[in-house]
Short mmCIF file of C-alpha atoms and ligand atoms in Angstrom, two decimals:
data_model
loop_
_atom_site.label_atom_id
_atom_site.label_comp_id
_atom_site.label_asym_id
_atom_site.label_seq_id
_atom_site.Cartn_x
_atom_site.Cartn_y
_atom_site.Cartn_z
CA MET A 1 61.80 136.22 -72.20
CA ALA A 2 62.12 137.87 -68.82
CA ARG A 3 58.83 138.54 -67.08
CA ARG A 4 57.86 142.17 -67.20
CA LYS A 5 56.59 144.19 -64.32
CA LYS A 6 52.86 144.78 -64.57
CA ILE A 7 52.03 148.36 -63.58
CA TYR A 8 48.26 148.35 -64.02
CA GLU A 9 45.48 146.19 -65.40
CA GLY A 10 42.33 147.91 -66.62
CA LYS A 11 39.17 146.66 -68.30
CA ALA A 12 40.59 146.54 -71.83
CA LYS A 13 44.35 147.01 -71.40
CA ILE A 14 47.36 146.02 -69.32
CA LEU A 15 50.32 148.36 -68.78
CA TYR A 16 53.83 146.94 -68.29
CA GLU A 17 57.06 148.70 -67.45
CA GLY A 18 58.75 149.63 -70.74
CA PRO A 19 62.27 148.74 -71.92
CA GLU A 20 63.61 152.29 -71.53
CA PRO A 21 63.03 154.77 -68.71
CA GLY A 22 59.93 156.84 -69.27
CA THR A 23 58.27 154.21 -71.47
CA ILE A 24 55.38 151.81 -70.95
CA VAL A 25 54.16 148.81 -72.91
CA GLN A 26 50.43 148.99 -73.51
CA TYR A 27 48.84 145.55 -74.11
CA PHE A 28 45.36 145.41 -75.70
CA LYS A 29 43.14 142.66 -74.27
CA ASP A 30 40.16 141.03 -75.99
CA ASP A 31 37.92 141.81 -73.02
CA ALA A 32 34.90 143.99 -73.68
CA THR A 33 33.01 145.66 -70.86
CA ALA A 34 30.08 148.05 -70.79
CA PHE A 35 27.95 149.85 -68.23
CA ASN A 36 30.91 150.16 -65.85
CA ALA A 37 31.77 146.44 -66.26
CA GLN A 38 28.26 145.17 -65.45
CA LYS A 39 28.28 143.60 -68.94
CA LYS A 40 31.40 141.62 -69.87
CA ASP A 41 32.59 139.34 -72.66
CA VAL A 42 35.73 138.27 -74.46
CA ILE A 43 35.65 139.26 -78.14
CA GLU A 44 38.34 137.39 -80.00
CA GLY A 45 40.50 139.72 -82.07
CA LYS A 46 39.29 142.99 -80.52
CA GLY A 47 42.68 143.70 -78.91
CA VAL A 48 44.53 143.23 -82.19
CA LEU A 49 42.13 145.55 -84.03
CA ASN A 50 42.24 148.26 -81.37
CA ASN A 51 46.04 148.13 -81.20
CA ARG A 52 46.21 148.76 -84.95
CA LEU A 53 43.46 151.38 -85.01
CA SER A 54 44.85 153.31 -82.07
CA GLU A 55 48.28 153.24 -83.75
CA PHE A 56 46.70 154.61 -86.92
CA PHE A 57 44.92 157.50 -85.18
CA MET A 58 47.77 158.39 -82.81
CA THR A 59 50.35 158.34 -85.64
CA GLY A 60 48.12 160.62 -87.70
CA LEU A 61 47.77 163.03 -84.79
CA ASN A 62 51.54 163.05 -84.18
CA THR A 63 52.03 163.83 -87.87
CA ILE A 64 49.79 166.91 -87.75
CA GLY A 65 51.49 168.16 -84.58
CA VAL A 66 49.02 166.99 -81.93
CA PRO A 67 51.28 165.34 -79.35
CA THR A 68 50.37 161.83 -78.19
CA HIS A 69 51.95 159.19 -75.96
CA PHE A 70 52.38 156.79 -78.92
CA ILE A 71 55.98 155.81 -79.78
CA ARG A 72 55.67 152.63 -81.89
CA ARG A 73 53.75 149.41 -82.23
CA LEU A 74 55.68 146.42 -80.92
CA ASN A 75 53.55 143.50 -82.11
CA MET A 76 49.94 142.41 -82.70
CA ARG A 77 48.75 143.38 -79.24
CA GLU A 78 51.34 145.75 -77.82
CA GLN A 79 52.56 149.26 -78.38
CA LEU A 80 55.30 151.29 -76.74
CA VAL A 81 54.05 154.56 -75.29
CA ARG A 82 55.46 157.43 -73.24
CA ASN A 83 54.85 157.18 -69.56
CA CYS A 84 52.72 160.08 -68.39
CA GLU A 85 50.67 161.21 -65.45
CA ILE A 86 47.02 160.77 -66.41
CA VAL A 87 44.78 163.78 -65.74
CA PRO A 88 41.82 162.25 -63.84
CA LEU A 89 39.28 163.34 -66.44
CA GLU A 90 37.58 161.70 -69.41
CA ILE A 91 37.16 164.29 -72.12
CA ILE A 92 34.15 163.64 -74.33
CA VAL A 93 33.56 165.51 -77.60
CA ARG A 94 30.16 165.23 -79.26
CA ASN A 95 29.16 166.24 -82.79
CA PHE A 96 25.78 164.50 -82.75
CA SER A 97 23.69 163.63 -79.72
CA ALA A 98 23.81 159.97 -78.62
CA GLY A 99 24.26 157.76 -75.58
CA SER A 100 24.27 159.41 -72.17
CA MET A 101 23.69 162.89 -73.58
CA SER A 102 20.52 161.82 -75.38
CA THR A 103 19.31 160.05 -72.23
CA ARG A 104 20.19 162.95 -69.93
CA LEU A 105 18.72 165.76 -72.06
CA GLY A 106 15.99 163.91 -73.97
CA ILE A 107 17.53 164.72 -77.36
CA GLU A 108 16.89 162.18 -80.09
CA GLU A 109 19.96 160.09 -80.98
CA GLY A 110 21.56 161.31 -84.18
CA THR A 111 20.51 164.96 -83.78
CA GLN A 112 23.30 167.16 -85.12
CA LEU A 113 24.60 169.58 -82.48
CA PRO A 114 24.95 173.28 -83.38
CA ARG A 115 28.67 172.99 -82.58
CA PRO A 116 30.92 170.36 -80.99
CA ILE A 117 30.13 170.03 -77.30
CA VAL A 118 32.92 169.08 -74.89
CA GLU A 119 32.06 167.36 -71.60
CA TYR A 120 34.27 166.32 -68.70
CA CYS A 121 33.81 163.25 -66.48
CA TYR A 122 35.77 162.53 -63.33
CA LYS A 123 37.72 159.28 -63.83
CA ASP A 124 36.54 157.03 -61.03
CA ASP A 125 35.14 153.56 -61.76
CA ASP A 126 33.57 153.24 -58.30
CA LEU A 127 31.54 156.39 -58.99
CA GLY A 128 30.79 155.45 -62.62
CA ASP A 129 32.87 158.37 -64.05
CA PRO A 130 30.39 161.15 -63.16
CA LEU A 131 29.92 164.23 -65.34
CA VAL A 132 31.60 167.26 -63.74
CA THR A 133 31.86 170.94 -64.56
CA GLU A 134 34.95 173.14 -64.83
CA GLU A 135 33.98 174.47 -61.38
CA HIS A 136 34.54 171.01 -59.87
CA ILE A 137 37.78 170.58 -61.82
CA ALA A 138 39.15 173.91 -60.57
CA ALA A 139 37.87 173.56 -57.00
CA PHE A 140 39.29 170.05 -56.53
CA GLY A 141 42.54 170.87 -58.35
CA TRP A 142 42.25 168.13 -61.01
CA ALA A 143 43.56 170.55 -63.65
CA SER A 144 44.59 174.21 -63.75
CA GLN A 145 42.88 176.85 -65.89
CA GLN A 146 45.85 176.74 -68.28
CA ASP A 147 45.49 172.94 -68.49
CA MET A 148 41.78 173.30 -69.24
CA ASP A 149 42.49 175.79 -72.04
CA ASP A 150 45.06 173.38 -73.51
CA ILE A 151 42.78 170.35 -73.07
CA LEU A 152 39.91 172.10 -74.88
CA SER A 153 42.19 173.07 -77.75
CA LEU A 154 43.64 169.52 -77.99
CA ALA A 155 40.17 167.94 -77.86
CA LEU A 156 38.89 170.14 -80.70
CA ARG A 157 41.98 169.46 -82.82
CA VAL A 158 41.50 165.71 -82.30
CA ASN A 159 37.84 166.15 -83.27
CA ASP A 160 38.72 167.97 -86.50
CA PHE A 161 41.29 165.35 -87.43
CA LEU A 162 39.20 162.29 -86.59
CA SER A 163 36.02 163.70 -88.16
CA GLY A 164 37.86 164.33 -91.42
CA VAL A 165 39.59 160.95 -91.51
CA MET A 166 36.32 159.13 -90.84
CA LEU A 167 34.28 161.26 -93.25
CA ALA A 168 36.71 160.34 -96.02
CA VAL A 169 35.75 156.67 -95.59
CA GLY A 170 32.00 157.26 -95.25
CA ILE A 171 31.82 157.19 -91.46
CA ARG A 172 30.27 159.82 -89.19
CA LEU A 173 32.18 160.60 -86.00
CA VAL A 174 29.26 160.98 -83.59
CA ASP A 175 31.33 161.36 -80.42
CA PHE A 176 34.50 160.14 -78.73
CA LYS A 177 36.39 160.10 -75.46
CA ILE A 178 40.06 160.89 -74.93
CA GLU A 179 42.36 160.93 -71.95
CA ILE A 180 45.16 163.40 -71.41
CA GLY A 181 48.57 162.84 -69.83
CA ARG A 182 51.16 165.19 -68.38
CA VAL A 183 54.82 164.84 -69.29
CA TYR A 184 57.63 166.91 -67.83
CA ASP A 185 60.73 168.30 -69.52
CA GLY A 186 62.50 169.59 -66.42
CA ASP A 187 60.06 172.01 -64.80
CA PHE A 188 58.13 172.44 -68.02
CA GLN A 189 54.87 170.50 -68.28
CA ARG A 190 53.26 169.43 -71.55
CA LEU A 191 49.92 167.75 -72.17
CA ILE A 192 49.66 164.84 -74.60
CA ILE A 193 46.89 162.52 -75.79
CA ALA A 194 47.15 159.23 -73.88
CA ASP A 195 45.29 155.91 -73.48
CA GLU A 196 43.75 154.79 -76.80
CA ILE A 197 41.62 156.04 -79.65
CA SER A 198 39.60 153.15 -81.07
CA PRO A 199 35.99 152.10 -81.76
CA ASP A 200 35.85 151.24 -78.03
CA SER A 201 36.01 154.96 -77.26
CA CYS A 202 34.23 156.51 -80.27
CA ARG A 203 30.76 156.34 -81.78
CA LEU A 204 31.10 155.68 -85.52
CA TRP A 205 28.07 155.45 -87.81
CA ASP A 206 28.03 154.60 -91.49
CA ILE A 207 26.96 157.81 -93.26
CA GLU A 208 24.69 156.06 -95.77
CA THR A 209 22.99 153.43 -93.64
CA GLY A 210 23.49 154.67 -90.07
CA GLN A 211 24.95 151.26 -89.18
CA LYS A 212 26.87 151.37 -85.90
CA LEU A 213 30.54 150.43 -86.19
CA ASP A 214 31.60 150.94 -82.56
CA LYS A 215 31.20 149.54 -79.05
CA ASP A 216 27.43 150.19 -79.07
CA VAL A 217 27.28 146.96 -81.14
CA PHE A 218 28.35 145.18 -77.94
CA ARG A 219 26.49 147.42 -75.48
CA ARG A 220 23.20 147.04 -77.39
CA ASP A 221 23.63 143.47 -78.77
CA LEU A 222 23.56 144.61 -82.39
CA GLY A 223 25.69 141.83 -83.89
CA SER A 224 29.38 141.02 -84.23
CA LEU A 225 31.74 143.55 -82.67
CA THR A 226 34.74 142.13 -84.55
CA ASP A 227 32.90 142.52 -87.87
CA ALA A 228 32.13 146.16 -87.03
CA TYR A 229 35.72 147.02 -85.98
CA SER A 230 37.13 145.07 -88.96
CA GLU A 231 34.96 147.16 -91.27
CA VAL A 232 36.41 150.37 -89.80
CA ALA A 233 39.93 148.94 -90.17
CA ARG A 234 39.22 147.80 -93.74
CA ARG A 235 37.92 151.20 -94.83
CA LEU A 236 40.91 152.97 -93.28
CA GLY A 237 43.33 150.51 -94.89
CA VAL A 238 44.45 149.28 -91.45
CA MET A 239 44.37 145.52 -91.84
CA PRO A 240 45.58 143.38 -88.94
CA LYS A 241 47.47 140.71 -90.87
CA ASN A 242 50.54 139.15 -89.30
CA SER A 243 52.35 141.78 -87.32
O1 C5P B 301 28.21 156.99 -72.72
P1 C5P B 301 28.40 158.31 -73.39
O2 C5P B 301 27.33 158.65 -74.37
O3 C5P B 301 28.64 159.42 -72.40
O4 C5P B 301 29.76 158.17 -74.22
C1 C5P B 301 30.26 159.20 -75.05
C2 C5P B 301 31.46 158.67 -75.82
O5 C5P B 301 32.55 158.43 -74.93
C3 C5P B 301 31.20 157.32 -76.52
O6 C5P B 301 31.91 157.31 -77.75
C4 C5P B 301 31.77 156.29 -75.57
O7 C5P B 301 32.23 155.15 -76.25
C5 C5P B 301 32.94 157.06 -74.95
N1 C5P B 301 33.21 156.66 -73.57
C6 C5P B 301 34.35 155.91 -73.28
N2 C5P B 301 34.62 155.54 -71.99
C7 C5P B 301 33.82 155.90 -70.99
C8 C5P B 301 32.65 156.67 -71.25
C9 C5P B 301 32.39 157.03 -72.56
O8 C5P B 301 35.12 155.58 -74.18
N3 C5P B 301 34.11 155.53 -69.74
#
């Protein structure tokens, strides 16, 4: 097979030029990193699980009319996605306090929030993706006011969808992170969900036991990450067999 042009290599994924104009092949690696890559490991099978899980969530979102970059899965580790211009923000939605929010505000992990809280971080690994306000976003031109309105609405729709899907299989969606891309139809710009949605980018707790089924298992040395992700896949009926 002809070698493909690598466009970008990140901590958990590699992007290659796609077969058709405007497409990209997204390859899921087994590498796990935490604390801005200060902690690293290779977790066999993680890439396969995240490829399947992200396909599952993105397909579901497409079906309910929330546009995403996902086109189709190509094989165990790769999916074809729409090329887009990534908005330099990480959008975090929280239903329960955990992680950096609990640390920052001194709120006990697991405390239910009065309503979903949306936070924005500036995407910059060298700076450790700092939390920013809409003032920073507007002043530095990272997104327009119209974009911010659309991003908020997309983030809350993703939250409703994911919370419901997870609740149905006995899992609490504590929080998650999404990234947004811009695509252009002529002069007309649309925003779509990009990157991935997987247990790498969500906090997922078993409703009965509180067991963590997400990347905190790796961050906090709580056991086997593949077992945790496989459990999520099993409950959702997303089993990574042979393709
Ligand atoms: O670390 P923090 O508590 O801010 O993370 C909130 C949510 O966003 C978690 O689900 C975490 O996995 C996700 N996240 C991410 N990528 C980052 C930062 C956070 O997927 N760079």
